[in-house]
Short mmCIF file of C-alpha atoms and ligand atoms in Angstrom, two decimals:
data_model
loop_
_atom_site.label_atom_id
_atom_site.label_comp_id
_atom_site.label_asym_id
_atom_site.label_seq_id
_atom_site.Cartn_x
_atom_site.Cartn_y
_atom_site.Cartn_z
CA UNK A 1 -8.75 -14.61 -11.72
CA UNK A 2 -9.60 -17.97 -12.73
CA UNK A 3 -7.64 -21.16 -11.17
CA UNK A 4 -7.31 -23.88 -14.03
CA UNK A 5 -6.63 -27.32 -12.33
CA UNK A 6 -6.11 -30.50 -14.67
CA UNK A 7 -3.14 -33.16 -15.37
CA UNK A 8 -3.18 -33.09 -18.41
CA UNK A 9 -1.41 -30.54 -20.09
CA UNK A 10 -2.91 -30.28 -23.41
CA UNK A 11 -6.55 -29.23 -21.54
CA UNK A 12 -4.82 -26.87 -19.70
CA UNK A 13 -3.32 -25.18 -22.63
CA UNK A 14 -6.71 -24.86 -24.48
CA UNK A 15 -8.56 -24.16 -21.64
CA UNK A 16 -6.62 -21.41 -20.85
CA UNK A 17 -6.45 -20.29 -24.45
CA UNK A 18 -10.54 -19.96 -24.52
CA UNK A 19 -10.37 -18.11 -21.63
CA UNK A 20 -8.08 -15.57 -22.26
CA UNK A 21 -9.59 -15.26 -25.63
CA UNK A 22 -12.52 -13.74 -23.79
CA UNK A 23 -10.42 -11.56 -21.37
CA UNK A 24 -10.21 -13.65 -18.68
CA UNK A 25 -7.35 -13.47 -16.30
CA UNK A 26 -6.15 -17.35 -15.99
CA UNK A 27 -3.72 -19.30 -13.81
CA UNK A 28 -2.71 -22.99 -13.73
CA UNK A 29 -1.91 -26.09 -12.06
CA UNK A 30 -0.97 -28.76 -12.54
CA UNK A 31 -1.70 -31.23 -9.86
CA UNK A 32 -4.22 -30.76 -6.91
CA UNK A 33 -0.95 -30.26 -4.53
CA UNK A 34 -0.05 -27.29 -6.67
CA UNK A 35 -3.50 -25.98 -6.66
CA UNK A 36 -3.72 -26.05 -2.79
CA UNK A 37 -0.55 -23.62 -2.81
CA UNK A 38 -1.87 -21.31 -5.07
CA UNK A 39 -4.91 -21.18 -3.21
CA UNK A 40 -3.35 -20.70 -0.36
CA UNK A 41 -1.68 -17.26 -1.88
CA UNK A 42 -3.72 -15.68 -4.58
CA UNK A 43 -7.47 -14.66 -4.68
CA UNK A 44 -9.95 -16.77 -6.97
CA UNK A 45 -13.39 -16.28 -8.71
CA UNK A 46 -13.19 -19.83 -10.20
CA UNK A 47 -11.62 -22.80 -9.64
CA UNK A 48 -12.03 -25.07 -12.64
CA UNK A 49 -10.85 -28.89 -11.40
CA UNK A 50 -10.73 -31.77 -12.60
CA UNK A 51 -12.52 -34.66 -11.19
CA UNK A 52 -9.31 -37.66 -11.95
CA UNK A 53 -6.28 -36.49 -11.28
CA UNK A 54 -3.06 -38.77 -9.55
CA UNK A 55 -2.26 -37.77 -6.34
CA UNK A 56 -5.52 -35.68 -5.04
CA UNK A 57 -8.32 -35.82 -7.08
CA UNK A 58 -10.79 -33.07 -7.54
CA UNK A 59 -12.92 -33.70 -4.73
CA UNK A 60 -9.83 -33.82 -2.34
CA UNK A 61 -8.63 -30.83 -3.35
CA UNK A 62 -12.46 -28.97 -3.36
CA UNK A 63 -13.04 -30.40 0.21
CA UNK A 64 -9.58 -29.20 1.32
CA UNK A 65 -10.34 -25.66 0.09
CA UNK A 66 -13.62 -25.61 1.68
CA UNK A 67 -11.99 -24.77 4.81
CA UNK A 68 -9.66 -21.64 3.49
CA UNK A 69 -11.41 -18.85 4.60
CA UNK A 70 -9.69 -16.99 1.73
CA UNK A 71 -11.75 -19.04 -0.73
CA UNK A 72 -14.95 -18.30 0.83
CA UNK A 73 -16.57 -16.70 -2.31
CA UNK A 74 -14.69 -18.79 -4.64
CA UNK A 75 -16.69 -21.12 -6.78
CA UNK A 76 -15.80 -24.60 -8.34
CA UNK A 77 -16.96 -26.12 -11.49
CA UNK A 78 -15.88 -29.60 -11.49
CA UNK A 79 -14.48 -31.28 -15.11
CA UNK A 80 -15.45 -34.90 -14.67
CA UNK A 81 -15.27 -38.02 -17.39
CA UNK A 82 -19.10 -39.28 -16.72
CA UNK A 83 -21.81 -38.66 -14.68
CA UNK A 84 -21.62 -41.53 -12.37
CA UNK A 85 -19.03 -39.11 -10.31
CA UNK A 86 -20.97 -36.64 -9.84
CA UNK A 87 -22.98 -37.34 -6.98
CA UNK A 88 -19.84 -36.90 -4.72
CA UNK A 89 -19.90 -33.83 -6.10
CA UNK A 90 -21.58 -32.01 -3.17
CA UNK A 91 -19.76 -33.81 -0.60
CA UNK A 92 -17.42 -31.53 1.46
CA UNK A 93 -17.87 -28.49 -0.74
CA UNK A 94 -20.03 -25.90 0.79
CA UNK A 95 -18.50 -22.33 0.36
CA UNK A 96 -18.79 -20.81 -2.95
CA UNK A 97 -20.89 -22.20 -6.30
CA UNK A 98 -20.71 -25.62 -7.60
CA UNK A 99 -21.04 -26.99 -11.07
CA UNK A 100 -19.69 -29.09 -13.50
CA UNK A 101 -18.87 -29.79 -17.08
CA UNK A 102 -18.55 -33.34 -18.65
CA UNK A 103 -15.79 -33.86 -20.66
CA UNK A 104 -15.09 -33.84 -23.76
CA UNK A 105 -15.57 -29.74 -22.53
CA UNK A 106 -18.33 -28.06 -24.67
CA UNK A 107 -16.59 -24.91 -24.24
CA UNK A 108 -19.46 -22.94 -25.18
CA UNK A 109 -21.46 -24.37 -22.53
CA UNK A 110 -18.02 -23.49 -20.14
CA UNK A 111 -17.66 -19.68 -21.10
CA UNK A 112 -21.66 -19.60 -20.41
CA UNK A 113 -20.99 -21.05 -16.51
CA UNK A 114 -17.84 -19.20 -16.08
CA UNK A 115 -19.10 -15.51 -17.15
CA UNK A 116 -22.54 -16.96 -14.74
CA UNK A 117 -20.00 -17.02 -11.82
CA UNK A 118 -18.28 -14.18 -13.00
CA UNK A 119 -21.29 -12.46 -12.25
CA UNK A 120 -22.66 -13.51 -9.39
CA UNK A 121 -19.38 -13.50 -7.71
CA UNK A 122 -19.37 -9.31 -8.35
CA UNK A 123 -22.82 -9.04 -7.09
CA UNK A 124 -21.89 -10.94 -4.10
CA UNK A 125 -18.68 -8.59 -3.64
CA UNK A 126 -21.12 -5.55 -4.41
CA UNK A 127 -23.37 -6.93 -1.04
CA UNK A 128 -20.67 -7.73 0.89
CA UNK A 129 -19.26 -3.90 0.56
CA UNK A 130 -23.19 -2.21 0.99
CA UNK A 131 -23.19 -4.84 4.06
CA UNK A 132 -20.10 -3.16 5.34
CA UNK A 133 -20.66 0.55 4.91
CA UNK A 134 -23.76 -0.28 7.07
CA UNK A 135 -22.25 -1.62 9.36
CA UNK A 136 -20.18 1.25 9.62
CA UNK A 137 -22.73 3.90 9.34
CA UNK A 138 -24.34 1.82 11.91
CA UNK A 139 -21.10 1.84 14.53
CA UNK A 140 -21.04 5.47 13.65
CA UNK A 141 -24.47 6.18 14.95
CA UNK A 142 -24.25 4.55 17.84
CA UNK A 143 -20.76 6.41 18.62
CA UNK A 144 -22.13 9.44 17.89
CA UNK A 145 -25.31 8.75 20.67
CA UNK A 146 -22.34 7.71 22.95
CA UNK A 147 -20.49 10.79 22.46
CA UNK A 148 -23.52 13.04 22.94
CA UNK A 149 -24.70 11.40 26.23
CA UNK A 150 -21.23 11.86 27.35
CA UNK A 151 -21.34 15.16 26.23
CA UNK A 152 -24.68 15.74 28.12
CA UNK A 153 -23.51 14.17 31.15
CA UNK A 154 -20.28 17.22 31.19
CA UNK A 155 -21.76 19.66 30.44
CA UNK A 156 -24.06 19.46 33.17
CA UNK A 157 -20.92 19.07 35.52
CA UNK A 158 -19.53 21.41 34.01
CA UNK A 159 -22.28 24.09 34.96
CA UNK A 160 -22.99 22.52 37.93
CA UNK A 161 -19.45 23.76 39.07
CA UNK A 162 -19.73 27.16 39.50
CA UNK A 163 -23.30 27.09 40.26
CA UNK A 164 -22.16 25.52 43.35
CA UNK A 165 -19.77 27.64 43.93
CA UNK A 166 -22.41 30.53 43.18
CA UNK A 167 -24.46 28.96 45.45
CA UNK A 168 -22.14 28.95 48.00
CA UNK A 169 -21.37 32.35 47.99
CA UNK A 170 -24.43 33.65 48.54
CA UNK A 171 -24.80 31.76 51.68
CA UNK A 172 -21.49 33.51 52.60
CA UNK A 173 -22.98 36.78 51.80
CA UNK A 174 -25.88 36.58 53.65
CA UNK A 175 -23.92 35.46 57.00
CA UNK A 176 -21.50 38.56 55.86
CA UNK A 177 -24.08 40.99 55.58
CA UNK A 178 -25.57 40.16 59.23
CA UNK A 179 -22.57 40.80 60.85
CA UNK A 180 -21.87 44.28 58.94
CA UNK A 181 -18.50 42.73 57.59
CA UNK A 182 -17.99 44.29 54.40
CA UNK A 183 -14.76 43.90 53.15
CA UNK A 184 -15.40 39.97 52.87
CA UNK A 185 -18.92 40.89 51.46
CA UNK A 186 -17.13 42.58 48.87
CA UNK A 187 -14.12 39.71 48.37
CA UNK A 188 -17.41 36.74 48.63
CA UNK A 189 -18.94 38.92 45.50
CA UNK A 190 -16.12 39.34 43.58
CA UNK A 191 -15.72 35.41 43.90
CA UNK A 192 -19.40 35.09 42.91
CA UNK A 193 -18.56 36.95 39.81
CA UNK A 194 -15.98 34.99 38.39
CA UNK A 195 -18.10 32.21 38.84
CA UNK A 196 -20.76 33.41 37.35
CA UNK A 197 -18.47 34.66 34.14
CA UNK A 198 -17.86 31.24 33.90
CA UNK A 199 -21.12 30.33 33.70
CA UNK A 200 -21.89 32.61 31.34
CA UNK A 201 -19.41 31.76 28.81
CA UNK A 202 -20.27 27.87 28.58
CA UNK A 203 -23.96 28.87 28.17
CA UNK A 204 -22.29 31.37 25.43
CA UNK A 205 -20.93 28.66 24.07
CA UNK A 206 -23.57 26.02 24.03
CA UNK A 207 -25.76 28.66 22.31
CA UNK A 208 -23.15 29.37 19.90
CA UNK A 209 -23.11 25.29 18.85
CA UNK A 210 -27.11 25.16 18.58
CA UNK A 211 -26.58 28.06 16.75
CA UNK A 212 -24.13 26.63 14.16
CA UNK A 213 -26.14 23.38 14.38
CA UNK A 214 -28.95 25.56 12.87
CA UNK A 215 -27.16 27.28 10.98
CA UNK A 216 -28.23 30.73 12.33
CA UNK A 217 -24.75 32.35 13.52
CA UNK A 218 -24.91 35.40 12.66
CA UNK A 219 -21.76 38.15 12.05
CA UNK A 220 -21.50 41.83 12.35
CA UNK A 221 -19.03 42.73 10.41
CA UNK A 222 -17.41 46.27 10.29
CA UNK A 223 -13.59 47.72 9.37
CA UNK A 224 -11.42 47.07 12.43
CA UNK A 225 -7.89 46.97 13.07
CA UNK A 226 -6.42 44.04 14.62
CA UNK A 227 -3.16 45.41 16.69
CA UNK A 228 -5.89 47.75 18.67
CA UNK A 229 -7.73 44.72 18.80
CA UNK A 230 -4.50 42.37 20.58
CA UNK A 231 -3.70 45.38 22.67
CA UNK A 232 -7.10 45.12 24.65
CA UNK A 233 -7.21 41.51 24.56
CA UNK A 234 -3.86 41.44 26.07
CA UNK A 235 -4.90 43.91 28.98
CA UNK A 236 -7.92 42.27 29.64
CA UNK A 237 -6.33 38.95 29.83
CA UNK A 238 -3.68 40.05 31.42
CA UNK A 239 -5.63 41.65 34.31
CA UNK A 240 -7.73 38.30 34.88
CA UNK A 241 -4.58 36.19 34.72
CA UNK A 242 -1.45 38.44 35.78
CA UNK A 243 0.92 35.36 36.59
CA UNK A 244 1.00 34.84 32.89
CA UNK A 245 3.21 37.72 30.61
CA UNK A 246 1.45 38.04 27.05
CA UNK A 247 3.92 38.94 24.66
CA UNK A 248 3.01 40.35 21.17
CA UNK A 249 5.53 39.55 18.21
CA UNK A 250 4.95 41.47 14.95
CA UNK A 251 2.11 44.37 14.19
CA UNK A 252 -1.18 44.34 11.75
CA UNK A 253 -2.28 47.64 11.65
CA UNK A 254 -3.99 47.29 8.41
CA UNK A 255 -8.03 47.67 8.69
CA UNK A 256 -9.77 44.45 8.32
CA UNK A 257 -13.26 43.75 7.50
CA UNK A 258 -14.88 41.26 9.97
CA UNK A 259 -17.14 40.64 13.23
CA UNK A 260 -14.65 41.95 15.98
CA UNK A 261 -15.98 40.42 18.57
CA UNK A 262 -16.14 36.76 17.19
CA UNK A 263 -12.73 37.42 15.95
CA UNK A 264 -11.74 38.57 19.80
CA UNK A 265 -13.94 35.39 20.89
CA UNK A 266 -11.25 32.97 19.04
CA UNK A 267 -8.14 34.77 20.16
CA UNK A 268 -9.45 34.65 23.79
CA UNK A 269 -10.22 30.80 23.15
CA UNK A 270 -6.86 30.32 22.16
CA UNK A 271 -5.25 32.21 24.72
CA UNK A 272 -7.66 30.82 27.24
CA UNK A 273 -6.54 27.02 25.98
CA UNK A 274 -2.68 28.37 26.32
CA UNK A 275 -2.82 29.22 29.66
CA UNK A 276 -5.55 26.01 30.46
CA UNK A 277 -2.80 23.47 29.00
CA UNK A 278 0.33 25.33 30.46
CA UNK A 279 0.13 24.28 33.64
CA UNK A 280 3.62 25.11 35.69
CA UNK A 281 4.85 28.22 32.93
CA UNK A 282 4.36 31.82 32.87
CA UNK A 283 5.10 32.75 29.12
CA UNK A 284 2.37 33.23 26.46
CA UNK A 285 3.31 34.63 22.53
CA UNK A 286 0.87 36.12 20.03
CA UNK A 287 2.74 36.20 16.69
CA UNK A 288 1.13 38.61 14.05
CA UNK A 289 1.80 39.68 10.16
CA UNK A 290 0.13 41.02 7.40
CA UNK A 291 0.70 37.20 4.69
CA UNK A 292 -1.14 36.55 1.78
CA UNK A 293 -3.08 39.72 1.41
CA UNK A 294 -4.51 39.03 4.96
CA UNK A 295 -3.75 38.56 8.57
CA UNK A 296 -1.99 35.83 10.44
CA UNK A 297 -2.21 35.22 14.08
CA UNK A 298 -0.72 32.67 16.21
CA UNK A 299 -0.99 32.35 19.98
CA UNK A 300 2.06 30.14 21.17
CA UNK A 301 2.27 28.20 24.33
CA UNK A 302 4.79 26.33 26.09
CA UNK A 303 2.77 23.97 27.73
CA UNK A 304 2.01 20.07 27.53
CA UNK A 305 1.74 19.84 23.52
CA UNK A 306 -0.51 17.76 20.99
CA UNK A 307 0.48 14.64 19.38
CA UNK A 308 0.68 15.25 15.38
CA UNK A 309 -2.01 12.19 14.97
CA UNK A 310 -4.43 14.22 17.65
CA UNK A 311 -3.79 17.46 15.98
CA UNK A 312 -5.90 16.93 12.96
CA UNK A 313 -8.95 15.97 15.52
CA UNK A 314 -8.98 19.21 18.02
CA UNK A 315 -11.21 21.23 16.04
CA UNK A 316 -13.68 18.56 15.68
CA UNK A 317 -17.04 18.80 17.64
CA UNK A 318 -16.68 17.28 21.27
CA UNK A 319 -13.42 16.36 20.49
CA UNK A 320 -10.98 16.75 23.62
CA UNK A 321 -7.17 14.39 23.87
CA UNK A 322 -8.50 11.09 25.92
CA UNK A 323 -4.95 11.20 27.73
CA UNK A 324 -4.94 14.65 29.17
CA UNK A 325 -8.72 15.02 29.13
CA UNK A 326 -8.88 13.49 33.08
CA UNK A 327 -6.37 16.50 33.73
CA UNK A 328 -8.08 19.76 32.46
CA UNK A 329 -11.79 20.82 32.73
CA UNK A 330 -13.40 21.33 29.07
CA UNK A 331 -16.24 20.36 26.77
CA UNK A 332 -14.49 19.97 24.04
CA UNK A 333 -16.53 22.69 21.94
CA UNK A 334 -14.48 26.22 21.91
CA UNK A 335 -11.67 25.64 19.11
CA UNK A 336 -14.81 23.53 17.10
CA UNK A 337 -16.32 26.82 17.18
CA UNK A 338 -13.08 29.05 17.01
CA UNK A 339 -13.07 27.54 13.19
CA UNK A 340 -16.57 27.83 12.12
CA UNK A 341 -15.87 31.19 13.07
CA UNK A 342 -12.65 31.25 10.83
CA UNK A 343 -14.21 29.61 8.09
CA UNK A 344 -16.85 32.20 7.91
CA UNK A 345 -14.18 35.14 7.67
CA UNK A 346 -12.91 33.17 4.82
CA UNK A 347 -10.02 31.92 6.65
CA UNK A 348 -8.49 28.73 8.21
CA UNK A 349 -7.43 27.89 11.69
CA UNK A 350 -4.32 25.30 12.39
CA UNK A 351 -2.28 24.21 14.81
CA UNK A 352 1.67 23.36 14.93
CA UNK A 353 2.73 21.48 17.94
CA UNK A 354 4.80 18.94 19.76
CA UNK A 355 4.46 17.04 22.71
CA UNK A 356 5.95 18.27 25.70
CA UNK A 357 7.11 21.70 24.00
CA UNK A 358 3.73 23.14 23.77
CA UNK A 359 1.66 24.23 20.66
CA UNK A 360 1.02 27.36 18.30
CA UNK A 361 -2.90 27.89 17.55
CA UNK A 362 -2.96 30.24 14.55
CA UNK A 363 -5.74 31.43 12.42
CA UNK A 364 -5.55 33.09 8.68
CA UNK A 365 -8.33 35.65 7.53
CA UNK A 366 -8.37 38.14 4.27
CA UNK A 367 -8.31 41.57 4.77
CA UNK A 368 -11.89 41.31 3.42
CA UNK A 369 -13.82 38.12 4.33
CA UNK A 370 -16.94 37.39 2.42
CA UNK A 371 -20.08 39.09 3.60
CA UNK A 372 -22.72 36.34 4.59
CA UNK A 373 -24.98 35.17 1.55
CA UNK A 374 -28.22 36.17 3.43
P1 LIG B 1 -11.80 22.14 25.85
O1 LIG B 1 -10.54 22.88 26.17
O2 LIG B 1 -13.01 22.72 26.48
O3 LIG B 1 -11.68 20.67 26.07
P2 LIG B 1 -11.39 22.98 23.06
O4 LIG B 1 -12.30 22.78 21.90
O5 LIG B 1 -10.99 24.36 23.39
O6 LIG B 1 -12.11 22.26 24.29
O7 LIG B 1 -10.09 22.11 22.81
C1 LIG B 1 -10.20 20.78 22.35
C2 LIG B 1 -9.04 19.94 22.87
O8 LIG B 1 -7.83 20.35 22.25
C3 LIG B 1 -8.79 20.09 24.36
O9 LIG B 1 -9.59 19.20 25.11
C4 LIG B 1 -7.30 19.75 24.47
O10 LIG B 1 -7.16 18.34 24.52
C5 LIG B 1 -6.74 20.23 23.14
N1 LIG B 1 -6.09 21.57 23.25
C6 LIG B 1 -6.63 22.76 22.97
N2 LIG B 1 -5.76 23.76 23.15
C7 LIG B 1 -4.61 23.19 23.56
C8 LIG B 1 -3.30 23.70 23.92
N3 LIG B 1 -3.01 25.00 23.85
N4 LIG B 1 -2.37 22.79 24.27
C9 LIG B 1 -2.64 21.47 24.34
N5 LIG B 1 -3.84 20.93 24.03
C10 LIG B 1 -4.82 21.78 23.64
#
């Protein structure tokens, strides 16, 4: 929009007439009080000023709006009565353009300057955007080495852990095994073995990000039916963890065509996360129905619960709740690859939770997911 600054009335009027002839957007003042105001409120390409006005004049006004910030791109093209005035022209204006007309206004001349400014005050817009969506992609980089150092830095913790532990046990063995003691040879393995299950399911894991990374995941997919399925997840889980009671709402006993043991990879992940971020209850609920010519499964916790505006991050890569992150062990990687998973059956993974009252991991798939393209 163009700012149109004069005393007299009559130039406004045809000034803004020419303009607006030519599809410019015009506004006007009246005095250089007035113009200040406006200034003040509304975004300008041009100001158009002129030089004698009562009251401020034109180089008040120019030098008072060299200090909005909001006029920063804003140029000025001074209307003065002779050229003797125009060497104060420069004084105290430094922000946008600067130009001037002589009246009596050529307004051929005038269109000529303003559609000039016009111009280079898009081009300067266009720079300052590309300017900003570097600096962004810039910020985003460096985030993104942040995040993977950190990442680096718990993962290795996080096998370090039972490695230790491993470690330890061993050492326990050997003393065990010198003094004939078997039953705690047997209870020291045992311990050894959980720890080393652990182990092997983060290294599963990291594998199965490189893997996505490189696109290389692979699926096996054959007919299988997924109540048979829940049943043997739910003994199996329910053996490693027997202070928690698994209970199974609904029945799928339709055949569906998809890797098994990915699909029994996310289910464990979820359950696994229920139980993780449950800390204090014993009660775990897989909800399951044949919707939408496929198969819906939900495992429900009533645990500690996920803010809506954290919901839409927890399948992201590395992503894990900064509050309750100090709290719970984790890399931050299962449910990221729970829904590549998903995705390639076709399907989509969600979550419907509240803070405090715990949350409901569910995943969709078809009946018959897409075989893979190679
Ligand atoms: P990890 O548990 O190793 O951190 P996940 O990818 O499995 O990584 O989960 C990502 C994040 O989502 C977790 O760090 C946690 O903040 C949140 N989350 C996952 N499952 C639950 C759950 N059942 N209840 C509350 N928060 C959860």
């Amino acid at each position: 929009m163009i700012l149109i600054v004069d005393d007299t009335p009559e130039n406004l009027i045809s000034l803004k007439k020419v303009l607006e002839k030519h599809d410019f957007e015009v506004d006007t003042a009246s005095s250089g009080e007035e113009a200040l105001k406006k200034v003040l409120k509304n975004e300008y390409v041009l100001i158009i000023l002129d030089v004698q006005m009562p009251g401020m004049d034109g180089f008040e006004v120019a030098e008072a709006i060299s200090g909005y910030s909001k006029a920063k791109e804003t140029a000025i093209i001074f209307l003065s009565a002779a050229n003797t005035e125009l060497k104060f022209i420069t004084k105290g204006y430094s922000s946008g353009g600067l130009d001037y007309i002589t009246k009596p206004v050529d307004m051929g001349i005038l269109l000529l300057k303003v559609k000039t400014f016009y111009r280079i005050y898009e081009q300067s817009r266009k720079l300052i955007e590309i300017q900003k969506a570097l600096m962004d992609e810039i910020e985003f980089r460096k985030k993104a080495e942040h995040k993977k150092d950190e990442f680096i830095s718990i993962a290795s913790h996080e096998l370090k852990t039972p490695l230790t532990s491993v470690k330890g046990y061993v050492q326990l063995l050997g003393r065990s095994i010198d003094k004939g003691d078997l039953e705690t040879v047997k209870k020291h393995l045992q311990k050894a073995e959980v720890q080393l299950e652990k182990l092997n399911d983060l290294i599963a894991d990291l594998l199965d990000i490189s893997k996505i990374e490189s696109g290389k995941l692979k699926f096996n997919k054959k007919n299988f039916v997924m109540d048979d399925l829940l049943d043997s997840i739910i003994e199996i889980m329910h053996q490693s963890n027997p202070e928690f009671h698994i209970l199974k709402e609904g029945h799928a006993p339709q055949e569906i065509f998809g890797d098994e043991m990915r699909i029994e990879q996310v289910i464990i992940n979820f359950l696994t996360n229920a139980m993780k971020y449950s800390p204090g209850t014993s009660e775990i609920k897989i909800v399951v129905r044949f919707e939408n010519a496929g198969v819906y499964v939900g495992v429900k916790d009533y645990g500690i619960g996920i803010d809506t505006e954290q919901q839409k991050s927890v399948f992201d890569k590395f992503y894990r709740v900064e509050e309750t992150a100090i709290h719970f062990q984790g890399l931050g990687i299962g449910l990221y690859i729970s829904a590549e998973i998903i995705r390639r059956h076709g399907g989509e993974v969600g979550v419907k939770s509240a803070i405090g009252e715990g949350s409901e991991f569910y995943f969709h798939i078809p009946l018959i997911s897409p075989t893979d393209p190679d």
